[in-house]
Amino acid sequence: MTLRDTIYRLLGLQPASATTARERLQLVLAHDRSDLNPELLEQMRREILEVVSRYVEIDLDEVDVSLETEDRVTALVANLPIRRAKAVAQPGVKATISLGVKGAGLAAGNAPSSPEPELASSAEATSDGATAAEAEQPAAQAIQPEPAAETASLEGSESLS
Amino acid sequence: MTPHRTRNILICSGKGGVGKTTLTANLGIALARQGVRTAVLDADFGLRNLDLLLGLENRIVFTAQEVLAGSCRLEQALVKHKQEPNLALLPAGNPRMLEWLKPEDMQAIVGMLAPSFDVVLIDCPAGIEDGFKNAVSAAQEAIVITTPEVSAVRDADRVIGLLNIHGIKPIQLVLNRVRPKMMANQEMLSVNDVTDILALPLLGLVVEDEQVIVSTNRGEPLTLSGSGSPAAQAYTNVARRLQGEDVPLPDPAKMGRGLRAKLRRLIKTKIFRQQ
Ligand SMILES: Nc1ncnc2c1ncn2[C@@H]1O[C@H](COP(=O)(O)OP(=O)(O)OP(=O)(O)O)[C@@H](O)[C@H]1O
Ligand SMILES: [Mg+2]
């Protein structure tokens, strides 16, 4: 480790290389363990979007579907910011869906505890269509301990009624 | 009296060159010294090395190949270690064996070893291809060895997945070539990082030790002389833990004597806490 590295790290400007190694490993193992190649993941992403888009209008630029792993349990995490519900054409609604799916962890591992799926909503968005501040918050990434649980939790800023 | 049951233990890693054969040789000797009748089986038919690490290369007459072909008896192929008669090596045959060797052949070999041994250590080839599949088919439990490096850990993870599919249990971890100073400076994945990521119980922690190379030069595993080198102790402790003995694991953080490590700890506690 060079002196420069040491100083940078002590000042908190650069993470230790072990930290970087751990983060990179966790990411690559999430993919390895699920045995999903990027192509399949992309296909799944498109299909998920297709289904969700039937019900709500999604902010396509902000969509993020990724794999996360912990304790040999892999979770598919999808962040799908919603512009508005389709049925009720109400402008200015923006919410974030987080989809947690228990993945194909090969070993028995403790699934991380997670909150119950919930449908939380609050009336924060302005009626003129401006984005509510709360809608910018990253969605909680729920990882469901139940096998085959597919729960969409809506953590939004506006009632979708 | 409980019926005799042989433990067939696979030593594997995925990535090559992380220390499987060194572990097999040292663990074999250490177990033998502890009174366990141990056979080491070289399942790396492509690149056999176990004979060399044990210093037995000049005493090989027959191999697993002749045993399987029925052209010699098992006892004729087994090479007994002179200083540690509790240890015997079953050498790997010709690399061309790879073309026809099947899982059933490996099972037949360990089946033949079972009556005379308490433990059979199977030195697995690198990779996850046929050589690995043959070796894993003969084992019930496994020791996965890795170094604290991203590529080795990734490959270990892959292998653990396959071991799970084969129903291998228990699977335990040996972390090799640990450099306490680098760990203390957070320049190397920590022990917890690796055990958390792989979700395996830790069976042993072997530091980077020059004596390992010296011992391979001589063909005398470190555990043979009962030398006090750090790696020798680590391998001996692996053997004891494998026998169910409760031997505490060393804390690599306490091994770190680097100035930077001390500085880092000092700064972390004295400055950042105040925020
Ligand atoms: N703790 C250690 N300290 C220093 N050197 C080590 C240590 N462990 C292993 N080595 C060295 O690493 C090299 C590879 O070791 P070894 O042959 O046991 O690995 P392997 O996993 O069996 O390799 P392969 O996949 O080719 O069969 C050897 O040169 C060995 O001396
Ligand atoms: Mg080897």
Short mmCIF file of C-alpha atoms and ligand atoms in Angstrom, two decimals:
data_model
loop_
_atom_site.label_atom_id
_atom_site.label_comp_id
_atom_site.label_asym_id
_atom_site.label_seq_id
_atom_site.Cartn_x
_atom_site.Cartn_y
_atom_site.Cartn_z
CA MET A 1 0.00 0.00 0.00
CA THR A 2 1.44 3.32 -1.00
CA LEU A 3 1.50 6.27 1.34
CA ARG A 4 -1.01 8.01 -0.90
CA ASP A 5 -3.42 5.09 -0.57
CA THR A 6 -3.00 5.13 3.17
CA ILE A 7 -3.72 8.82 3.45
CA TYR A 8 -6.68 8.62 1.10
CA ARG A 9 -8.13 5.76 3.04
CA LEU A 10 -7.63 7.35 6.42
CA LEU A 11 -9.38 10.41 5.11
CA GLY A 12 -12.19 8.23 3.91
CA LEU A 13 -11.66 9.16 0.28
CA GLN A 14 -11.06 5.62 -0.89
CA PRO A 15 -12.42 2.34 0.46
CA ALA A 16 -9.96 -0.32 1.56
CA SER A 17 -9.28 -2.82 -1.21
CA ALA A 18 -10.73 -5.58 0.96
CA THR A 19 -14.02 -3.72 1.01
CA THR A 20 -13.98 -3.38 -2.74
CA ALA A 21 -13.13 -7.07 -3.06
CA ARG A 22 -16.04 -8.06 -0.84
CA GLU A 23 -18.52 -5.95 -2.74
CA ARG A 24 -17.35 -7.18 -6.13
CA LEU A 25 -17.50 -10.77 -4.94
CA GLN A 26 -21.01 -10.44 -3.59
CA LEU A 27 -22.19 -9.09 -6.89
CA VAL A 28 -20.53 -11.69 -9.05
CA LEU A 29 -21.65 -14.53 -6.79
CA ALA A 30 -25.24 -13.37 -6.96
CA HIS A 31 -25.06 -13.97 -10.68
CA ASP A 32 -23.06 -17.19 -10.44
CA ARG A 33 -25.42 -18.73 -7.92
CA SER A 34 -28.60 -17.93 -9.74
CA ASP A 35 -27.11 -19.34 -12.91
CA LEU A 36 -28.74 -16.51 -14.81
CA ASN A 37 -26.66 -15.14 -17.60
CA PRO A 38 -27.07 -11.47 -18.47
CA GLU A 39 -29.18 -12.44 -21.46
CA LEU A 40 -31.73 -14.35 -19.40
CA LEU A 41 -31.77 -11.60 -16.82
CA GLU A 42 -32.51 -9.09 -19.55
CA GLN A 43 -35.31 -11.23 -20.91
CA MET A 44 -36.79 -11.58 -17.46
CA ARG A 45 -36.49 -7.85 -16.95
CA ARG A 46 -38.43 -7.21 -20.13
CA GLU A 47 -41.16 -9.62 -19.16
CA ILE A 48 -41.49 -8.21 -15.67
CA LEU A 49 -41.79 -4.73 -17.13
CA GLU A 50 -44.38 -5.98 -19.56
CA VAL A 51 -46.56 -7.37 -16.79
CA VAL A 52 -46.19 -4.41 -14.49
CA SER A 53 -46.78 -2.00 -17.35
CA ARG A 54 -50.23 -3.48 -17.84
CA TYR A 55 -51.24 -1.99 -14.54
CA VAL A 56 -49.08 1.03 -14.04
CA GLU A 57 -46.97 3.34 -16.13
CA ILE A 58 -43.33 2.85 -15.29
CA ASP A 59 -40.51 5.32 -15.49
CA LEU A 60 -38.42 3.28 -17.91
CA ASP A 61 -35.26 5.32 -17.40
CA GLU A 62 -35.17 4.54 -13.72
CA VAL A 63 -35.90 0.83 -13.85
CA ASP A 64 -33.37 -1.34 -12.05
CA VAL A 65 -33.59 -5.13 -11.91
CA SER A 66 -30.69 -6.80 -10.19
CA LEU A 67 -29.59 -9.78 -8.17
CA GLU A 68 -28.41 -9.54 -4.61
CA THR A 69 -27.02 -12.24 -2.40
CA GLU A 70 -26.61 -12.88 1.27
CA ASP A 71 -25.91 -16.08 3.16
CA ARG A 72 -26.04 -18.11 -0.04
CA VAL A 73 -29.56 -16.87 -0.68
CA THR A 74 -30.01 -14.88 -3.83
CA ALA A 75 -32.76 -12.34 -4.28
CA LEU A 76 -34.06 -10.69 -7.37
CA VAL A 77 -34.58 -7.04 -6.61
CA ALA A 78 -36.55 -4.85 -8.96
CA ASN A 79 -36.94 -1.13 -8.56
CA LEU A 80 -39.71 0.04 -10.83
CA PRO A 81 -40.59 3.68 -10.32
CA ILE A 82 -44.24 4.18 -11.21
CA ARG A 83 -45.37 7.28 -13.02
CA ARG A 84 -49.02 6.67 -12.48
CA ALA A 85 -51.63 4.01 -12.31
CA LYS A 86 -53.15 3.08 -15.63
CA ALA A 87 -56.76 2.66 -14.62
CA VAL A 88 -57.01 5.97 -12.84
CA ALA A 89 -55.34 8.58 -14.98
CA GLN A 90 -54.09 10.77 -12.23
CA PRO A 91 -51.00 12.80 -13.02
CA GLY A 92 -48.14 13.31 -10.64
CA VAL A 93 -48.14 9.92 -9.03
CA LYS A 94 -44.81 8.34 -8.54
CA ALA A 95 -44.04 5.31 -6.51
CA THR A 96 -41.42 2.64 -6.35
CA ILE A 97 -42.05 -1.04 -6.41
CA SER A 98 -39.60 -3.38 -4.86
CA LEU A 99 -39.98 -6.98 -5.72
CA GLY A 100 -38.32 -9.58 -3.57
CA VAL A 101 -38.04 -13.17 -4.65
CA LYS A 102 -36.27 -15.83 -2.75
CA GLY A 103 -33.63 -17.12 -5.06
CA ALA A 104 -31.81 -20.30 -5.76
CA GLY A 105 -29.39 -20.40 -2.89
CA LEU A 106 -27.86 -23.81 -3.11
CA ALA A 107 -27.01 -24.27 0.52
CA ALA A 108 -29.38 -24.01 3.37
CA GLY A 109 -28.77 -20.58 4.71
CA ASN A 110 -30.72 -18.27 6.88
CA ALA A 111 -32.79 -16.02 4.76
CA PRO A 112 -32.34 -12.49 5.91
CA SER A 113 -35.23 -11.29 7.97
CA SER A 114 -37.40 -8.84 6.20
CA PRO A 115 -40.43 -6.79 6.92
CA GLU A 116 -43.81 -8.11 6.00
CA PRO A 117 -44.90 -7.10 2.57
CA GLU A 118 -46.71 -3.90 3.00
CA LEU A 119 -48.67 -1.47 1.01
CA ALA A 120 -47.75 1.90 2.31
CA SER A 121 -49.01 5.04 0.84
CA SER A 122 -49.14 8.64 1.76
CA ALA A 123 -50.55 11.66 0.01
CA GLU A 124 -47.50 13.72 -0.66
CA ALA A 125 -47.50 14.28 -4.36
CA THR A 126 -48.75 17.57 -5.55
CA SER A 127 -51.76 17.60 -7.79
CA ASP A 128 -50.04 19.56 -10.52
CA GLY A 129 -47.78 16.68 -11.34
CA ALA A 130 -44.59 17.71 -9.58
CA THR A 131 -42.57 14.87 -8.19
CA ALA A 132 -42.90 14.38 -4.51
CA ALA A 133 -39.68 14.44 -2.58
CA GLU A 134 -40.42 11.13 -0.99
CA ALA A 135 -40.71 9.41 -4.31
CA GLU A 136 -37.00 9.85 -4.82
CA GLN A 137 -36.15 7.65 -1.89
CA PRO A 138 -34.73 4.31 -2.87
CA ALA A 139 -37.20 1.56 -2.34
CA ALA A 140 -36.70 -0.81 0.50
CA GLN A 141 -35.46 -4.03 -0.99
CA ALA A 142 -37.60 -6.66 0.51
CA ILE A 143 -36.21 -10.15 0.50
CA GLN A 144 -38.95 -12.56 1.33
CA PRO A 145 -38.08 -15.52 3.50
CA GLU A 146 -40.92 -17.59 2.12
CA PRO A 147 -40.07 -19.81 -0.81
CA ALA A 148 -41.61 -18.72 -4.05
CA ALA A 149 -42.92 -15.59 -2.43
CA GLU A 150 -43.49 -12.96 -5.02
CA THR A 151 -44.58 -9.88 -3.30
CA ALA A 152 -44.63 -6.45 -4.66
CA SER A 153 -44.48 -3.86 -1.97
CA LEU A 154 -45.55 -0.44 -2.93
CA GLU A 155 -43.74 2.28 -1.18
CA GLY A 156 -44.99 5.35 -2.76
CA SER A 157 -45.87 8.86 -2.27
CA GLU A 158 -49.37 8.92 -3.51
CA SER A 159 -52.49 6.99 -3.06
CA LEU A 160 -53.19 5.05 -6.20
CA SER A 161 -56.89 4.89 -5.65
CA MET B 1 -18.19 -51.67 19.72
CA THR B 2 -19.46 -49.37 17.01
CA PRO B 3 -18.99 -50.68 13.50
CA HIS B 4 -15.99 -49.34 11.67
CA ARG B 5 -16.85 -46.56 9.27
CA THR B 6 -14.30 -44.94 7.03
CA ARG B 7 -14.54 -41.22 6.42
CA ASN B 8 -13.90 -40.39 2.79
CA ILE B 9 -12.98 -36.73 2.72
CA LEU B 10 -12.58 -34.76 -0.48
CA ILE B 11 -10.02 -31.94 -0.51
CA CYS B 12 -11.07 -29.51 -3.22
CA SER B 13 -10.93 -25.87 -4.24
CA GLY B 14 -12.12 -25.15 -7.74
CA LYS B 15 -9.23 -22.83 -8.51
CA GLY B 16 -5.86 -24.45 -9.03
CA GLY B 17 -2.77 -23.90 -6.96
CA VAL B 18 -4.44 -22.76 -3.76
CA GLY B 19 -2.98 -25.55 -1.61
CA LYS B 20 -5.05 -28.74 -1.95
CA THR B 21 -2.13 -31.11 -2.32
CA THR B 22 -0.12 -29.39 0.41
CA LEU B 23 -3.10 -29.69 2.75
CA THR B 24 -3.67 -33.35 1.83
CA ALA B 25 -0.03 -34.26 2.51
CA ASN B 26 0.21 -32.35 5.79
CA LEU B 27 -3.18 -33.41 7.04
CA GLY B 28 -2.43 -37.01 6.12
CA ILE B 29 0.77 -37.01 8.15
CA ALA B 30 -0.84 -35.12 11.04
CA LEU B 31 -3.75 -37.56 11.25
CA ALA B 32 -1.38 -40.53 11.06
CA ARG B 33 0.66 -39.07 13.92
CA GLN B 34 -2.53 -38.82 15.93
CA GLY B 35 -3.03 -42.54 15.50
CA VAL B 36 -5.57 -42.40 12.70
CA ARG B 37 -5.09 -44.97 9.95
CA THR B 38 -5.05 -42.67 6.95
CA ALA B 39 -4.89 -43.22 3.21
CA VAL B 40 -4.26 -40.38 0.82
CA LEU B 41 -5.64 -40.90 -2.63
CA ASP B 42 -4.28 -38.85 -5.50
CA ALA B 43 -7.32 -38.16 -7.67
CA ASP B 44 -5.43 -35.66 -9.77
CA PHE B 45 -4.59 -38.07 -12.55
CA GLY B 46 -3.68 -35.31 -14.96
CA LEU B 47 -1.05 -33.61 -12.82
CA ARG B 48 -0.12 -35.88 -9.98
CA ASN B 49 1.98 -34.34 -7.23
CA LEU B 50 0.98 -35.89 -3.96
CA ASP B 51 3.74 -38.51 -4.18
CA LEU B 52 6.30 -35.74 -4.53
CA LEU B 53 5.07 -33.70 -1.58
CA LEU B 54 5.16 -36.81 0.59
CA GLY B 55 8.63 -37.78 -0.63
CA LEU B 56 7.31 -41.12 -1.90
CA GLU B 57 7.89 -40.64 -5.62
CA ASN B 58 10.71 -43.19 -5.82
CA ARG B 59 8.79 -45.94 -4.12
CA ILE B 60 5.88 -46.21 -6.52
CA VAL B 61 5.62 -49.53 -8.30
CA PHE B 62 1.92 -49.88 -9.06
CA THR B 63 -0.85 -47.29 -9.13
CA ALA B 64 -4.63 -47.07 -8.86
CA GLN B 65 -4.67 -47.92 -12.53
CA GLU B 66 -3.25 -51.42 -12.06
CA VAL B 67 -5.48 -51.98 -9.07
CA LEU B 68 -8.56 -51.15 -11.11
CA ALA B 69 -7.38 -53.26 -14.02
CA GLY B 70 -6.98 -56.16 -11.62
CA SER B 71 -3.31 -56.58 -12.51
CA CYS B 72 -2.15 -56.06 -8.92
CA ARG B 73 -3.59 -56.19 -5.45
CA LEU B 74 -4.40 -53.01 -3.52
CA GLU B 75 -1.68 -53.74 -0.95
CA GLN B 76 0.92 -53.86 -3.70
CA ALA B 77 0.00 -50.40 -4.95
CA LEU B 78 -0.26 -48.73 -1.56
CA VAL B 79 2.94 -46.95 -0.55
CA LYS B 80 3.39 -46.89 3.19
CA HIS B 81 5.16 -43.90 4.68
CA LYS B 82 8.36 -45.03 6.41
CA GLN B 83 8.26 -42.62 9.34
CA GLU B 84 4.50 -42.65 9.73
CA PRO B 85 3.33 -46.20 9.02
CA ASN B 86 -0.25 -45.14 9.72
CA LEU B 87 -0.15 -43.28 6.42
CA ALA B 88 -0.35 -44.82 2.97
CA LEU B 89 -0.50 -43.28 -0.47
CA LEU B 90 -2.47 -44.69 -3.34
CA PRO B 91 -0.76 -43.09 -6.36
CA ALA B 92 -2.63 -41.81 -9.37
CA GLY B 93 -2.15 -43.70 -12.58
CA ASN B 94 -1.34 -42.60 -16.05
CA PRO B 95 -2.94 -39.32 -17.23
CA ARG B 96 -4.63 -41.35 -19.97
CA MET B 97 -6.75 -42.93 -17.25
CA LEU B 98 -8.77 -39.75 -17.45
CA GLU B 99 -10.26 -40.98 -20.70
CA TRP B 100 -11.96 -44.00 -19.24
CA LEU B 101 -12.12 -43.41 -15.51
CA LYS B 102 -15.67 -43.30 -14.19
CA PRO B 103 -17.23 -42.37 -10.85
CA GLU B 104 -17.80 -46.08 -10.25
CA ASP B 105 -14.05 -46.68 -10.48
CA MET B 106 -13.36 -44.10 -7.77
CA GLN B 107 -16.09 -45.63 -5.64
CA ALA B 108 -14.52 -49.04 -6.15
CA ILE B 109 -11.15 -47.74 -4.99
CA VAL B 110 -12.44 -46.18 -1.76
CA GLY B 111 -14.48 -49.30 -1.20
CA MET B 112 -11.28 -51.35 -1.29
CA LEU B 113 -9.54 -48.93 1.10
CA ALA B 114 -12.37 -48.90 3.62
CA PRO B 115 -11.53 -52.04 5.65
CA SER B 116 -7.98 -50.94 6.42
CA PHE B 117 -8.36 -47.20 6.99
CA ASP B 118 -10.22 -44.78 9.25
CA VAL B 119 -9.84 -41.80 6.97
CA VAL B 120 -9.31 -41.52 3.22
CA LEU B 121 -8.24 -38.09 2.00
CA ILE B 122 -8.96 -37.56 -1.68
CA ASP B 123 -6.75 -34.94 -3.32
CA CYS B 124 -9.01 -33.47 -5.95
CA PRO B 125 -7.85 -31.95 -9.24
CA ALA B 126 -8.56 -28.29 -9.89
CA GLY B 127 -11.63 -27.42 -11.91
CA ILE B 128 -15.14 -28.81 -11.93
CA GLU B 129 -14.90 -31.17 -14.87
CA ASP B 130 -14.73 -34.96 -15.01
CA GLY B 131 -11.78 -35.25 -12.65
CA PHE B 132 -13.73 -33.39 -9.99
CA LYS B 133 -16.90 -35.36 -10.64
CA ASN B 134 -15.09 -38.67 -10.33
CA ALA B 135 -13.45 -37.61 -7.10
CA VAL B 136 -16.61 -36.21 -5.53
CA SER B 137 -18.52 -39.39 -6.23
CA ALA B 138 -16.25 -41.27 -3.84
CA ALA B 139 -16.60 -38.83 -0.94
CA GLN B 140 -19.15 -38.21 1.79
CA GLU B 141 -17.63 -35.10 3.29
CA ALA B 142 -15.39 -32.34 1.99
CA ILE B 143 -12.85 -29.75 2.92
CA VAL B 144 -12.89 -26.74 0.64
CA ILE B 145 -9.65 -24.81 0.63
CA THR B 146 -9.32 -21.28 -0.64
CA THR B 147 -7.11 -18.24 -0.35
CA PRO B 148 -8.52 -14.83 0.58
CA GLU B 149 -8.58 -13.68 -3.03
CA VAL B 150 -11.61 -12.89 -5.14
CA SER B 151 -10.95 -15.45 -7.87
CA ALA B 152 -10.27 -18.29 -5.45
CA VAL B 153 -13.34 -17.48 -3.34
CA ARG B 154 -15.52 -17.28 -6.41
CA ASP B 155 -14.36 -20.68 -7.62
CA ALA B 156 -14.77 -22.12 -4.13
CA ASP B 157 -18.35 -20.91 -4.16
CA ARG B 158 -18.97 -22.71 -7.39
CA VAL B 159 -17.54 -25.92 -6.00
CA ILE B 160 -19.61 -25.63 -2.82
CA GLY B 161 -22.73 -25.41 -4.98
CA LEU B 162 -21.74 -28.65 -6.72
CA LEU B 163 -20.88 -30.38 -3.44
CA ASN B 164 -24.34 -29.48 -2.17
CA ILE B 165 -25.91 -30.99 -5.25
CA HIS B 166 -23.97 -34.20 -4.61
CA GLY B 167 -25.22 -34.26 -1.02
CA ILE B 168 -21.74 -33.93 0.47
CA LYS B 169 -21.91 -33.18 4.19
CA PRO B 170 -20.32 -31.69 6.17
CA ILE B 171 -18.41 -29.21 4.04
CA GLN B 172 -15.78 -27.30 5.97
CA LEU B 173 -13.46 -24.50 5.01
CA VAL B 174 -9.70 -24.06 5.24
CA LEU B 175 -8.43 -20.58 4.52
CA ASN B 176 -4.88 -20.74 3.21
CA ARG B 177 -2.05 -18.27 2.66
CA VAL B 178 -3.46 -15.74 5.09
CA ARG B 179 -1.30 -12.67 5.55
CA PRO B 180 -2.26 -11.19 8.91
CA LYS B 181 -0.60 -7.86 8.20
CA MET B 182 -2.51 -7.36 4.97
CA MET B 183 -5.71 -8.41 6.68
CA ALA B 184 -5.14 -5.96 9.48
CA ASN B 185 -4.61 -3.24 6.90
CA GLN B 186 -7.78 -4.31 5.11
CA GLU B 187 -5.83 -5.08 2.00
CA MET B 188 -7.03 -8.67 2.02
CA LEU B 189 -10.48 -10.16 2.49
CA SER B 190 -10.90 -10.86 6.17
CA VAL B 191 -11.61 -14.28 7.64
CA ASN B 192 -15.17 -13.19 8.35
CA ASP B 193 -15.61 -11.88 4.82
CA VAL B 194 -14.75 -15.29 3.42
CA THR B 195 -16.73 -17.38 5.90
CA ASP B 196 -19.75 -15.07 5.52
CA ILE B 197 -19.67 -15.17 1.76
CA LEU B 198 -19.19 -18.92 1.52
CA ALA B 199 -21.36 -19.67 4.56
CA LEU B 200 -19.15 -22.55 5.70
CA PRO B 201 -17.73 -23.40 9.12
CA LEU B 202 -14.03 -22.69 9.38
CA LEU B 203 -11.91 -25.77 9.96
CA GLY B 204 -8.56 -24.07 9.77
CA LEU B 205 -6.56 -20.99 9.04
CA VAL B 206 -3.11 -21.38 7.49
CA VAL B 207 -0.83 -18.39 7.22
CA GLU B 208 1.51 -17.73 4.34
CA ASP B 209 4.64 -19.55 5.41
CA GLU B 210 7.98 -19.92 3.62
CA GLN B 211 8.55 -23.20 5.40
CA VAL B 212 5.85 -24.74 3.21
CA ILE B 213 8.13 -24.32 0.21
CA VAL B 214 11.18 -25.58 2.08
CA SER B 215 9.27 -28.67 3.12
CA THR B 216 8.10 -29.41 -0.42
CA ASN B 217 11.70 -29.11 -1.60
CA ARG B 218 12.58 -31.93 0.75
CA GLY B 219 9.47 -34.01 0.30
CA GLU B 220 8.88 -33.87 4.04
CA PRO B 221 5.53 -32.34 5.01
CA LEU B 222 5.81 -29.79 7.79
CA THR B 223 3.68 -31.86 10.14
CA LEU B 224 6.18 -34.72 9.91
CA SER B 225 8.87 -33.14 12.04
CA GLY B 226 6.42 -31.65 14.50
CA SER B 227 8.07 -28.35 13.63
CA GLY B 228 6.74 -25.28 15.33
CA SER B 229 6.33 -23.26 12.15
CA PRO B 230 2.98 -21.45 11.94
CA ALA B 231 1.73 -23.51 8.99
CA ALA B 232 2.77 -26.77 10.68
CA GLN B 233 0.74 -25.86 13.73
CA ALA B 234 -2.20 -24.85 11.59
CA TYR B 235 -2.23 -28.17 9.71
CA THR B 236 -1.92 -30.13 12.94
CA ASN B 237 -4.85 -28.18 14.36
CA VAL B 238 -6.92 -28.92 11.27
CA ALA B 239 -6.31 -32.60 11.92
CA ARG B 240 -7.35 -32.25 15.56
CA ARG B 241 -10.52 -30.35 14.70
CA LEU B 242 -11.32 -32.94 12.07
CA GLN B 243 -11.19 -35.50 14.87
CA GLY B 244 -13.75 -33.49 16.79
CA GLU B 245 -11.35 -31.80 19.16
CA ASP B 246 -12.24 -28.26 20.14
CA VAL B 247 -9.16 -26.25 19.20
CA PRO B 248 -9.69 -22.49 19.17
CA LEU B 249 -8.94 -20.68 15.93
CA PRO B 250 -6.33 -17.94 16.01
CA ASP B 251 -7.46 -14.37 15.56
CA PRO B 252 -5.63 -12.92 12.57
CA ALA B 253 -6.33 -9.40 13.79
CA LYS B 254 -4.11 -10.14 16.75
CA MET B 255 -1.37 -11.43 14.48
CA GLY B 256 -1.21 -8.11 12.68
CA ARG B 257 1.71 -6.22 14.05
CA GLY B 258 2.00 -3.73 11.21
CA LEU B 259 2.50 -0.11 12.09
CA ARG B 260 -0.24 0.94 9.72
CA ALA B 261 -2.62 -1.49 11.36
CA LYS B 262 -1.92 0.03 14.73
CA LEU B 263 -2.25 3.52 13.33
CA ARG B 264 -5.53 2.63 11.71
CA ARG B 265 -6.96 1.20 14.91
CA LEU B 266 -5.77 4.22 16.82
CA ILE B 267 -7.33 6.67 14.42
CA LYS B 268 -10.53 4.74 14.20
CA THR B 269 -11.02 4.73 17.92
CA LYS B 270 -9.67 8.14 18.81
CA ILE B 271 -11.02 10.35 16.07
CA PHE B 272 -13.95 8.88 14.25
CA ARG B 273 -15.80 7.89 17.40
CA GLN B 274 -16.33 11.51 18.33
CA GLN B 275 -18.53 12.23 15.38
N1 LIG C 1 0.44 -21.67 3.42
C1 LIG C 1 1.29 -21.57 2.38
N2 LIG C 1 2.35 -20.74 2.43
C2 LIG C 1 3.19 -20.64 1.39
N3 LIG C 1 3.08 -21.33 0.25
C3 LIG C 1 2.04 -22.17 0.11
C4 LIG C 1 1.09 -22.35 1.16
N4 LIG C 1 0.17 -23.25 0.74
C5 LIG C 1 0.53 -23.62 -0.51
N5 LIG C 1 1.65 -22.98 -0.90
C6 LIG C 1 2.34 -23.11 -2.20
O1 LIG C 1 1.38 -22.94 -3.23
C7 LIG C 1 1.68 -23.77 -4.34
C8 LIG C 1 0.47 -24.60 -4.73
O2 LIG C 1 0.19 -25.53 -3.70
P1 LIG C 1 -0.47 -26.94 -4.00
O3 LIG C 1 0.27 -27.68 -5.04
O4 LIG C 1 -0.69 -27.60 -2.71
O5 LIG C 1 -1.85 -26.44 -4.62
P2 LIG C 1 -2.97 -27.31 -5.35
O6 LIG C 1 -4.27 -26.67 -4.99
O7 LIG C 1 -2.82 -28.74 -5.03
O8 LIG C 1 -2.62 -27.06 -6.88
P3 LIG C 1 -3.27 -27.83 -8.14
O9 LIG C 1 -4.60 -27.21 -8.34
O10 LIG C 1 -2.33 -27.53 -9.25
O11 LIG C 1 -3.36 -29.27 -7.80
C9 LIG C 1 2.86 -24.60 -3.94
O12 LIG C 1 4.02 -24.04 -4.50
C10 LIG C 1 2.90 -24.50 -2.43
O13 LIG C 1 4.19 -24.62 -1.93
MG MG C 2 -2.66 -30.45 -6.37
#
